[in-house]
Amino acid sequence: MMQEAYRILESVFGYTAFRSPQDEVIGAILEGKDAFVLMPTGGGKSLCFQIPALVRPGVGIVISPLIALMQDQVSAMCQAGVKAACMNSSMPPGHNYEVENQARRGELDLIYIAPERLALNQTIEWLGQCDVSLFAIDEAHCVSQWGHDFRSDYLQLSLLHERFPNVPRVALTATADAKTREEIISRLGLEQASVFVSGFDRPNIQYRITQKQNARQQLLSFINSEHASDAGVVYCLSRKKVDATAKWLSEQGIKAYPYHAGLSKDVRYQNQARFLKEESIVIVATIAFGMGIDKPDVRFVAHLDLPKNIEAYYQETGRAGRDGLPSTAWMVYGLEDVIKLKQMMAGSEANEQFKRIEQRKLDSMLGLAEITSCRRQTIMNYFGDDMPEPCGNCDNCLNPAKTWDGTEAARKALSCVYRTDQRFGVVHLISVLRGKLTEKITQFNHQNVSTFGIGSDLSESQWRSVYRQLVARGYLSVNFDYGQVYLADKCRALLRGDETIELRLDADKGKQKTASSGKAKFTPVKDEDIDLWEALRACRKRLADDQGVPPFVIFHDATLKEMIESKPDGLQAFSTLSGVGQKKLDKYGSEFLLVLAEY
Ligand code: ADP
Ligand code: ZN
């Protein structure tokens, strides 16, 4: 049966080899075993159930919460010649009925189905009348209450095992943490399943975290200089900021649309559909956008606000570069972010234990933002994957960060907090240090404290950098009410003079630009091939529009890139490109060969 799997890999999907551990997962399912698959986004989870569904007799049932994306997944399958369909509440009633009949007659290979349907008695009854080859539970972390995408409908899925004990099940997720993993296994009754966990690194994503100066302007120059004609996602914390940023980007000539839970369903749907269908487009969104965004060619993910933990950061940035081509995860952050998140945490009404966990997670996130060594090593380490060498593809590896001995400055900054009774925010503290006679200073007589004016040697932004790092590294705590800072236990040794501290040297305003820009310009192809690249993209877009499907459903960027590199001179050569199966060869081969011949 494995031979049949290889044949399908080539003839239907146009790939020459399985990525580990796809072949093992498929092997297990073909033997009738259950499987639990943990792979990073873009790792290639889909093939793990698509191929066994084609090899085994009967129809494969894929449970997916992503109704908005089902149609695209089905289109992609149909393009490759697979008999696929979907069933969900957004389909006309006649459609679902027709799918049911086709399945009973054994005319389908694969059905994508929404979890809420599976809970219905009538669905179970109908499945009993079909020959089912496997159940694939996609986004399986939705069954976990610990994770953040919990769906109560997923709880019903344990039923499948009871009703269809002989049909193999495969649960798939990209969510790494151990607790979620355990919960999935126990809730879905997968204790007997073979478990496949693959490494979590996404080497094609370049991680960069920069100090916030003028966030919008920084974002604009990042997009313009590195990703001008690409698709990307910009994450903000609040709906208001999403709207304002999308509007501002549009005014700057960037095709940008907002996405958040406050928009009407129609608008959200429209904007998401646009994002899937178009190539140079930016979605500005809250975290409401994204679960399983199945667009392979998202070239950048930008964060204007700091995520609450590394899990969220990794999941959000992971939406870039699913096709394996170079992509950028870019973030700006600053003192306000640190204060705001610490403040939110302090005011959270969750129970103490939960709060402590959240706090620790936030501290790791802040640590990642401040760290001067390889970001990827830090991330992998956080997830328990060992990475012996620095990655060479993050900002700290590309432009080693400078540090300075901040011991004296830190002591001044901390004493200033102490001398002013631990009741003030950073702006005021900096005024005191720099000896500025503001209204507030006179009001509280702070011109008379011993730290008044002792910090005129550093600029305001340098002091902000000092305070940011002291808060981020836990020397100072933040009060919930007004964001006042106060001394944390950890600062004692530093104040006593028993400890020194190295601080990250933040680039000055203006200089920072040269520090990051130009380094990582995304060039999918060589300069001389740009025209051909654009022509191929135009051809793909035309074919996609004719059928009302997203361009990547026709061919991925990686396939276009291969066309340019290997310049196939006929259908035979074309068929060897990665991503070209028999059906696509017949359907599109000659069109693309024509474009290639013109250049
Ligand atoms: P996931 O669901 O894990 O995020 P996908 O299944 O969408 O990932 O696959 C990510 C990308 O990798 C897709 O573009 C897919 O076509 C490609 N891919 C998957 N398996 C292979 C393979 N064996 N060879 C080449 N490309 C592959
Ligand atoms: Zn690195």
XYZ file of C-alpha atoms and ligand atoms in Angstrom:
627
model
C 0.000 0.000 0.000
C 2.908 2.317 0.663
C 3.844 1.991 -2.981
C 0.445 3.287 -3.906
C 1.040 6.218 -1.550
C 4.262 7.103 -3.380
C 2.537 6.837 -6.721
C -0.191 9.252 -5.575
C 2.367 11.630 -4.127
C 3.867 11.972 -7.591
C 0.935 11.718 -9.894
C -1.619 13.704 -7.915
C 0.475 16.146 -5.895
C 3.529 16.349 -8.103
C 6.031 15.844 -5.279
C 8.960 13.483 -5.418
C 9.532 12.714 -1.759
C 7.737 12.694 1.560
C 8.880 15.028 4.244
C 9.599 13.311 7.483
C 7.457 12.134 9.224
C 4.723 12.155 6.545
C 5.632 8.693 5.305
C 5.530 7.221 8.807
C 2.180 8.795 9.581
C 0.736 7.534 6.331
C 2.198 4.109 6.949
C 0.535 3.923 10.348
C -2.866 4.981 9.035
C -2.636 2.559 6.159
C -2.114 -0.186 8.711
C -5.355 0.907 10.333
C -3.755 2.559 13.348
C -4.729 5.854 14.939
C -2.202 8.664 14.775
C -1.487 11.899 16.544
C 0.515 14.369 14.476
C 2.253 17.438 15.769
C 3.937 19.441 13.045
C 4.647 23.120 12.683
C 2.512 25.200 10.385
C 3.664 24.596 6.855
C 5.124 21.261 7.823
C 2.785 19.387 5.512
C 0.048 17.987 7.715
C -2.567 17.804 4.985
C -0.855 15.105 2.981
C -0.856 12.930 6.079
C -4.582 12.373 5.718
C -5.166 13.208 2.077
C -2.990 10.416 0.760
C -4.326 7.633 3.023
C -7.837 8.765 2.135
C -6.962 8.173 -1.509
C -5.241 4.875 -0.923
C -7.812 3.316 1.384
C -11.215 2.408 0.000
C -14.084 4.692 1.007
C -14.353 8.349 1.792
C -12.072 10.249 4.184
C -13.849 12.568 6.598
C -11.913 15.683 7.576
C -13.187 17.611 10.562
C -12.122 21.220 10.385
C -13.340 24.296 12.263
C -12.363 26.611 9.445
C -15.568 26.910 7.505
C -14.408 29.978 5.628
C -11.465 28.062 4.264
C -13.129 24.784 3.456
C -14.108 25.838 -0.004
C -10.518 26.707 -0.847
C -9.257 23.443 0.520
C -11.793 21.643 -1.604
C -10.861 23.697 -4.667
C -7.224 22.861 -4.148
C -8.058 19.172 -3.982
C -10.267 19.305 -7.065
C -7.506 21.100 -8.982
C -5.308 18.120 -8.277
C -8.019 15.778 -9.496
C -9.250 14.551 -6.124
C -12.992 14.071 -5.685
C -13.520 16.331 -2.700
C -16.469 18.188 -1.227
C -17.389 20.047 1.931
C -20.381 20.209 4.228
C -21.124 23.112 6.487
C -23.837 25.588 7.366
C -22.690 28.133 4.815
C -23.597 25.796 1.959
C -27.070 25.796 0.428
C -29.229 22.969 1.888
C -29.410 21.117 -1.404
C -25.643 21.010 -1.542
C -25.155 19.102 1.702
C -27.880 16.670 0.721
C -26.199 16.029 -2.598
C -22.843 15.450 -0.912
C -24.456 12.934 1.395
C -25.831 11.005 -1.544
C -22.558 11.057 -3.449
C -20.787 9.723 -0.396
C -23.280 6.905 0.005
C -22.708 5.948 -3.595
C -18.952 5.920 -2.974
C -18.245 8.737 -5.399
C -16.100 10.885 -3.123
C -12.552 10.602 -1.807
C -12.643 13.320 0.797
C -15.244 15.370 2.654
C -14.409 18.401 4.791
C -16.988 18.810 7.465
C -17.646 21.295 10.274
C -17.470 19.843 13.809
C -20.969 20.975 14.779
C -22.442 18.793 12.052
C -20.746 15.698 13.297
C -22.486 15.967 16.615
C -25.859 15.551 14.932
C -27.530 12.169 15.106
C -28.471 12.290 11.485
C -24.836 12.805 10.486
C -23.716 9.796 12.461
C -26.502 7.775 10.925
C -25.503 8.886 7.456
C -21.851 8.036 8.086
C -23.026 4.579 9.114
C -24.353 4.170 5.583
C -21.056 5.166 3.974
C -17.795 3.382 3.621
C -15.485 5.643 5.677
C -11.744 5.319 5.075
C -10.532 7.520 7.937
C -11.364 10.416 10.227
C -8.933 13.312 10.225
C -9.351 15.766 13.079
C -7.641 18.924 11.941
C -6.720 21.720 14.366
C -7.112 19.127 17.087
C -6.060 21.593 19.800
C -9.615 22.972 19.561
C -10.623 20.129 21.868
C -8.420 21.513 24.615
C -9.732 23.983 27.120
C -6.229 24.839 28.085
C -5.408 26.059 24.591
C -6.921 29.265 23.293
C -9.071 28.012 20.425
C -11.391 25.805 22.391
C -14.540 24.664 20.530
C -17.142 22.826 22.522
C -18.223 20.912 19.406
C -14.864 19.234 19.395
C -15.718 17.470 22.628
C -18.255 15.380 20.726
C -15.560 13.904 18.562
C -14.775 11.173 21.046
C -18.038 9.729 19.819
C -16.426 8.763 16.517
C -14.313 6.186 18.161
C -17.267 4.618 19.944
C -19.415 4.499 16.832
C -16.726 3.563 14.327
C -14.081 1.642 16.259
C -12.541 0.187 13.124
C -11.997 3.392 11.223
C -8.530 4.896 11.814
C -8.406 8.385 13.210
C -5.659 10.941 12.804
C -5.566 14.098 14.918
C -3.365 16.958 13.744
C -2.196 20.183 15.296
C 0.598 22.728 15.255
C 0.165 23.640 18.896
C 3.262 22.645 20.749
C 2.784 22.818 24.428
C 2.787 19.629 26.389
C -0.321 20.278 28.388
C -2.497 20.841 25.319
C -1.031 17.740 23.776
C -1.989 15.594 26.745
C -5.462 17.013 26.786
C -5.994 16.245 23.107
C -4.885 12.680 23.559
C -7.099 12.042 26.547
C -10.196 13.833 25.275
C -10.101 12.169 21.914
C -9.210 8.813 23.397
C -5.998 8.573 21.440
C -3.969 6.794 24.107
C -3.257 3.950 21.696
C -2.359 6.195 18.781
C 1.107 6.382 17.270
C 2.491 9.805 18.085
C 4.499 11.805 15.553
C 6.189 14.978 16.632
C 8.420 16.837 14.262
C 10.838 19.653 14.963
C 9.327 23.066 15.397
C 11.844 25.189 13.623
C 10.737 27.296 10.670
C 14.100 28.043 9.116
C 12.658 30.113 6.276
C 11.246 32.701 8.670
C 13.570 35.499 9.658
C 12.818 36.793 13.164
C 13.376 40.470 13.850
C 12.418 42.561 16.849
C 13.164 46.255 16.785
C 12.757 49.155 19.168
C 9.619 51.163 18.598
C 10.220 54.741 17.555
C 7.495 55.763 15.188
C 5.781 52.452 14.739
C 3.668 53.254 11.689
C 6.503 54.855 9.817
C 8.757 51.941 10.683
C 6.128 49.539 9.415
C 5.665 51.441 6.204
C 9.339 51.544 5.417
C 9.658 47.870 6.264
C 6.877 46.981 3.828
C 8.063 49.325 1.118
C 11.688 48.352 1.261
C 11.295 44.618 1.684
C 7.831 43.416 0.838
C 6.355 45.937 -1.536
C 4.426 43.509 -3.703
C 3.838 40.789 -1.155
C 1.020 39.590 1.034
C 1.361 40.128 4.759
C -0.433 40.299 8.077
C -0.058 43.118 10.588
C -1.173 42.319 14.124
C -2.376 44.946 16.605
C -3.825 44.497 20.044
C -6.996 46.583 19.776
C -9.743 46.920 17.199
C -9.347 50.656 17.191
C -5.700 50.414 16.339
C -6.462 47.869 13.625
C -8.897 50.252 11.961
C -6.615 53.240 12.251
C -3.568 51.371 10.971
C -5.405 49.864 8.001
C -6.732 53.270 7.058
C -3.359 54.905 7.394
C -1.610 52.233 5.330
C -4.220 52.627 2.608
C -3.587 56.357 2.558
C 0.092 55.573 2.075
C -0.739 53.569 -1.031
C -0.716 50.077 0.445
C -3.640 47.798 -0.236
C -4.646 47.122 3.375
C -7.860 45.869 4.958
C -8.900 45.489 8.580
C -10.035 42.314 10.283
C -11.384 42.000 13.810
C -14.345 40.594 15.669
C -16.073 43.988 15.772
C -16.597 44.067 12.015
C -19.730 42.591 10.514
C -19.521 39.023 9.387
C -19.853 40.093 5.770
C -16.990 42.541 5.912
C -14.793 40.043 7.672
C -15.602 37.393 5.144
C -14.975 39.770 2.255
C -11.640 40.921 3.581
C -10.505 37.410 4.272
C -11.581 36.289 0.811
C -9.652 39.172 -0.736
C -6.622 38.249 1.244
C -6.767 34.706 -0.062
C -7.308 35.697 -3.671
C -4.907 38.576 -4.043
C -1.167 38.628 -3.967
C 0.003 42.017 -2.879
C -2.294 42.739 -0.007
C -2.015 43.418 3.699
C -4.494 42.443 6.394
C -4.329 44.449 9.580
C -5.875 42.347 12.288
C -6.374 41.468 15.898
C -5.625 37.907 16.854
C -9.177 37.097 15.769
C -7.623 36.666 12.352
C -5.620 33.715 11.589
C -6.442 30.360 12.941
C -5.299 28.123 10.139
C -5.020 30.844 7.533
C -4.265 28.581 4.688
C -2.501 31.051 2.451
C 0.907 29.634 1.693
C 2.500 32.821 0.358
C 2.164 35.189 3.303
C 5.595 36.797 3.084
C 5.589 38.727 6.323
C 3.874 38.931 9.671
C 4.341 42.213 11.502
C 3.513 42.915 15.125
C 2.829 46.458 16.235
C 2.084 45.207 19.734
C 3.825 42.637 21.808
C 2.030 39.280 22.116
C 1.400 37.980 25.626
C 3.569 34.913 25.322
C 5.938 33.062 23.052
C 3.247 30.533 22.111
C 1.114 33.303 20.647
C 4.092 34.979 19.024
C 5.201 31.740 17.418
C 1.751 30.829 16.235
C 1.104 34.251 14.743
C 4.487 34.594 13.078
C 4.100 31.013 11.887
C 1.458 32.145 9.435
C 4.269 33.501 7.295
C 5.981 31.358 4.708
C 4.014 28.149 4.789
C 5.345 27.462 1.322
C 8.867 27.313 2.701
C 10.123 30.410 0.876
C 11.949 33.187 2.745
C 9.616 35.271 4.911
C 9.938 37.819 7.673
C 8.530 37.974 11.191
C 8.937 41.583 12.149
C 8.020 43.296 15.382
C 8.466 46.668 16.991
C 8.140 47.037 20.705
C 8.928 49.563 23.367
C 8.527 50.694 26.905
C 4.763 51.249 26.593
C 4.220 47.660 25.508
C 6.076 46.349 28.486
C 4.198 48.611 30.890
C 0.832 47.909 29.301
C 1.172 44.135 29.401
C 2.571 44.110 32.930
C -0.280 46.340 33.983
C -2.870 44.106 32.369
C -1.336 41.118 34.062
C -1.390 42.839 37.444
C -5.056 43.688 37.028
C -6.140 40.282 35.783
C -8.860 38.664 37.823
C -7.789 35.141 37.097
C -6.863 32.902 40.000
C -3.407 33.214 41.464
C -2.004 30.069 39.991
C -3.127 30.973 36.494
C -1.797 34.480 36.937
C 1.584 33.182 37.940
C 1.751 31.053 34.813
C 0.700 33.966 32.624
C 3.270 36.149 34.306
C 6.029 33.662 33.673
C 5.005 33.341 30.058
C 5.020 37.089 29.607
C 8.466 37.262 31.160
C 9.751 34.738 28.643
C 8.260 36.805 25.838
C 9.943 39.935 27.166
C 13.139 37.975 27.498
C 12.917 37.040 23.846
C 12.397 40.664 22.898
C 15.394 41.855 24.893
C 17.804 39.043 24.246
C 21.018 39.820 22.402
C 21.779 36.276 21.295
C 20.035 34.171 18.642
C 16.236 34.552 18.763
C 15.544 31.197 17.188
C 17.643 29.358 19.714
C 15.667 31.055 22.451
C 12.347 30.095 20.880
C 13.336 26.503 20.242
C 14.680 26.251 23.723
C 11.408 27.525 25.097
C 9.581 24.719 23.327
C 12.069 22.196 24.577
C 13.909 21.693 21.281
C 17.628 21.900 21.498
C 19.375 23.976 18.857
C 23.128 23.790 19.258
C 24.169 26.540 16.832
C 22.900 30.099 16.348
C 20.589 30.227 13.335
C 22.155 32.888 11.159
C 18.714 34.073 10.119
C 17.484 36.378 12.864
C 18.316 40.012 13.544
C 20.697 39.204 16.382
C 22.613 36.745 14.233
C 22.694 39.064 11.221
C 23.494 42.259 13.124
C 24.963 41.294 16.477
C 23.419 43.550 19.104
C 25.762 45.729 21.119
C 25.595 45.924 24.882
C 26.930 48.371 27.445
C 27.660 48.282 31.145
C 24.449 49.745 32.480
C 25.206 49.186 36.150
C 25.519 52.820 37.104
C 22.597 53.974 35.012
C 20.430 51.193 36.384
C 21.316 52.145 39.942
C 20.401 55.742 39.280
C 17.145 54.683 37.686
C 16.259 52.418 40.595
C 17.187 54.917 43.305
C 15.083 57.479 41.570
C 12.101 55.148 41.923
C 12.924 54.750 45.608
C 13.509 58.440 46.314
C 10.175 59.372 44.832
C 8.365 56.808 47.001
C 7.654 54.238 44.273
C 4.536 56.069 43.224
C 5.329 57.391 39.751
C 5.444 56.356 36.140
C 8.506 56.314 33.947
C 7.899 59.629 32.226
C 8.030 61.472 35.502
C 11.029 59.500 36.729
C 12.967 60.444 33.643
C 12.135 64.096 34.157
C 13.510 63.846 37.671
C 16.683 62.136 36.507
C 17.224 64.665 33.766
C 16.493 67.577 36.057
C 13.502 68.944 34.192
C 11.425 71.408 36.158
C 7.992 70.229 35.077
C 4.784 71.233 36.801
C 4.496 67.822 38.400
C 8.022 68.017 39.742
C 7.351 71.297 41.482
C 4.043 69.977 42.726
C 5.749 67.082 44.514
C 8.899 68.967 45.385
C 10.956 66.464 43.470
C 13.587 69.054 42.633
C 14.751 68.375 46.176
C 15.230 64.616 45.960
C 18.800 63.407 45.699
C 18.338 61.886 42.249
C 17.146 65.133 40.688
C 19.341 65.970 37.733
C 21.838 63.147 38.234
C 21.014 61.628 34.873
C 21.568 64.478 32.444
C 24.305 62.447 30.756
C 21.753 60.192 29.069
C 19.029 61.256 26.655
C 15.383 60.710 27.287
C 15.254 57.800 24.892
C 18.287 56.241 26.521
C 16.579 56.405 29.889
C 13.467 54.899 28.398
C 15.606 52.071 27.156
C 17.100 51.594 30.635
C 13.681 51.538 32.284
C 12.253 49.243 29.652
C 14.956 46.720 30.268
C 14.669 46.985 34.019
C 10.938 46.315 33.842
C 11.281 43.624 31.209
C 13.939 41.861 33.242
C 11.977 42.009 36.449
C 13.991 44.576 38.440
C 10.947 46.795 38.548
C 7.292 45.846 38.867
C 4.343 47.709 37.445
C 1.261 48.769 39.305
C -2.107 48.046 37.781
C -3.817 51.387 38.473
C -1.666 53.935 36.707
C 1.310 51.964 35.603
C 3.517 53.309 38.413
C 6.706 51.324 38.820
C 8.027 49.995 42.097
C 11.075 48.069 43.191
C 11.030 44.304 42.880
C 13.043 42.070 45.210
C 15.411 41.274 42.423
C 16.873 44.781 42.395
C 18.455 44.600 45.838
C 21.790 43.138 44.798
C 22.086 45.669 42.023
C 21.329 48.566 44.345
C 23.734 47.288 46.982
C 26.488 47.110 44.427
C 26.790 43.313 44.531
C 25.729 42.878 40.960
C 26.411 44.491 37.611
C 24.120 44.612 34.614
C 24.719 44.559 30.864
C 22.092 46.384 28.872
C 21.235 46.149 25.226
C 22.386 49.202 23.340
C 19.399 50.375 21.342
C 20.179 52.036 18.064
C 19.555 55.767 18.048
C 16.690 57.207 16.134
C 17.463 57.491 12.458
C 20.458 55.208 12.660
C 18.255 52.264 13.283
C 16.988 52.216 9.762
C 20.292 51.272 8.253
C 20.718 48.637 10.915
C 17.919 46.494 9.628
C 16.830 47.530 6.177
C 18.156 45.994 3.044
C 19.482 42.987 4.856
C 16.704 40.674 4.036
C 15.043 41.934 0.926
C 12.801 39.186 -0.277
C 13.812 38.304 -3.785
C 12.126 35.129 -4.878
C 14.143 35.186 -8.083
C 17.207 36.900 -9.489
C 16.824 40.480 -10.655
C 17.038 39.567 -14.314
C 14.147 37.141 -13.915
C 11.748 39.582 -12.306
C 9.816 40.212 -15.532
C 9.332 36.524 -16.133
C 8.322 36.058 -12.508
C 5.672 38.744 -12.858
C 4.464 37.276 -16.146
C 4.059 33.843 -14.565
C 2.215 35.360 -11.648
C -0.089 37.198 -14.027
C -0.807 33.993 -15.907
C -1.598 32.225 -12.660
C -3.864 35.052 -11.521
C -5.786 34.988 -14.793
C -6.361 31.239 -14.587
C -7.379 31.576 -10.948
C -9.809 34.398 -11.580
C -11.436 32.468 -14.433
C -12.347 29.760 -11.955
C -12.894 31.960 -8.918
C -10.184 30.276 -6.864
C -7.114 31.699 -5.081
C -3.964 31.748 -7.235
C -2.019 29.430 -4.924
C -4.565 26.726 -5.651
C -3.235 26.654 -9.223
C 0.470 26.626 -8.335
C 2.465 27.758 -5.315
C 5.203 30.361 -5.610
C 7.710 27.581 -5.116
C 6.516 25.930 -8.335
C 6.745 29.199 -10.282
C 10.225 29.675 -8.918
C 11.194 26.238 -10.128
C 9.849 27.015 -13.581
C 12.247 29.943 -13.770
C 15.176 27.991 -12.446
C 14.783 24.885 -14.547
C 13.229 26.440 -17.687
C 11.271 23.339 -18.797
C 11.101 23.161 -22.593
C 8.130 20.845 -22.935
C 5.380 19.021 -21.093
C 7.656 16.163 -20.137
C 10.090 18.500 -18.402
C 7.227 20.495 -16.935
C 5.797 17.406 -15.309
C 8.927 16.979 -13.193
C 8.421 20.312 -11.401
C 7.530 20.038 -7.756
C 3.814 20.653 -7.345
C 2.839 19.543 -10.847
C 0.677 16.437 -10.846
C -1.004 14.818 -13.838
C -4.184 16.879 -13.665
C -2.424 20.224 -13.391
C 0.007 19.244 -16.115
C -2.875 18.617 -18.501
C -4.768 21.672 -17.442
C -2.075 24.334 -17.188
C 1.189 22.984 -18.574
C 0.914 24.476 -22.010
C -0.272 27.873 -20.756
C 2.778 28.306 -18.562
C 5.122 26.877 -21.184
C 3.880 29.569 -23.528
C 4.781 32.290 -21.052
C 8.177 30.689 -20.489
C 8.825 30.488 -24.208
C 8.196 34.204 -24.620
C 11.105 35.029 -22.332
P 0.267 22.444 7.337
O -1.168 22.038 7.204
O 1.082 21.518 8.143
O 0.428 23.853 7.773
P 0.314 22.041 4.530
O -0.230 20.681 4.526
O -0.577 23.161 4.115
O 0.942 22.392 5.928
O 1.622 22.049 3.644
C 2.465 23.159 3.584
C 3.089 23.264 2.225
O 4.034 22.243 1.998
C 2.088 23.147 1.122
O 2.433 24.101 0.183
C 2.276 21.749 0.598
O 1.895 21.646 -0.739
C 3.765 21.565 0.782
N 4.142 20.154 0.932
C 3.620 19.281 1.809
N 4.193 18.084 1.706
C 5.137 18.185 0.747
C 6.105 17.291 0.171
N 6.209 16.022 0.572
N 6.899 17.763 -0.800
C 6.809 19.035 -1.206
N 5.932 19.930 -0.716
C 5.105 19.531 0.254
Zn 19.624 33.544 15.088
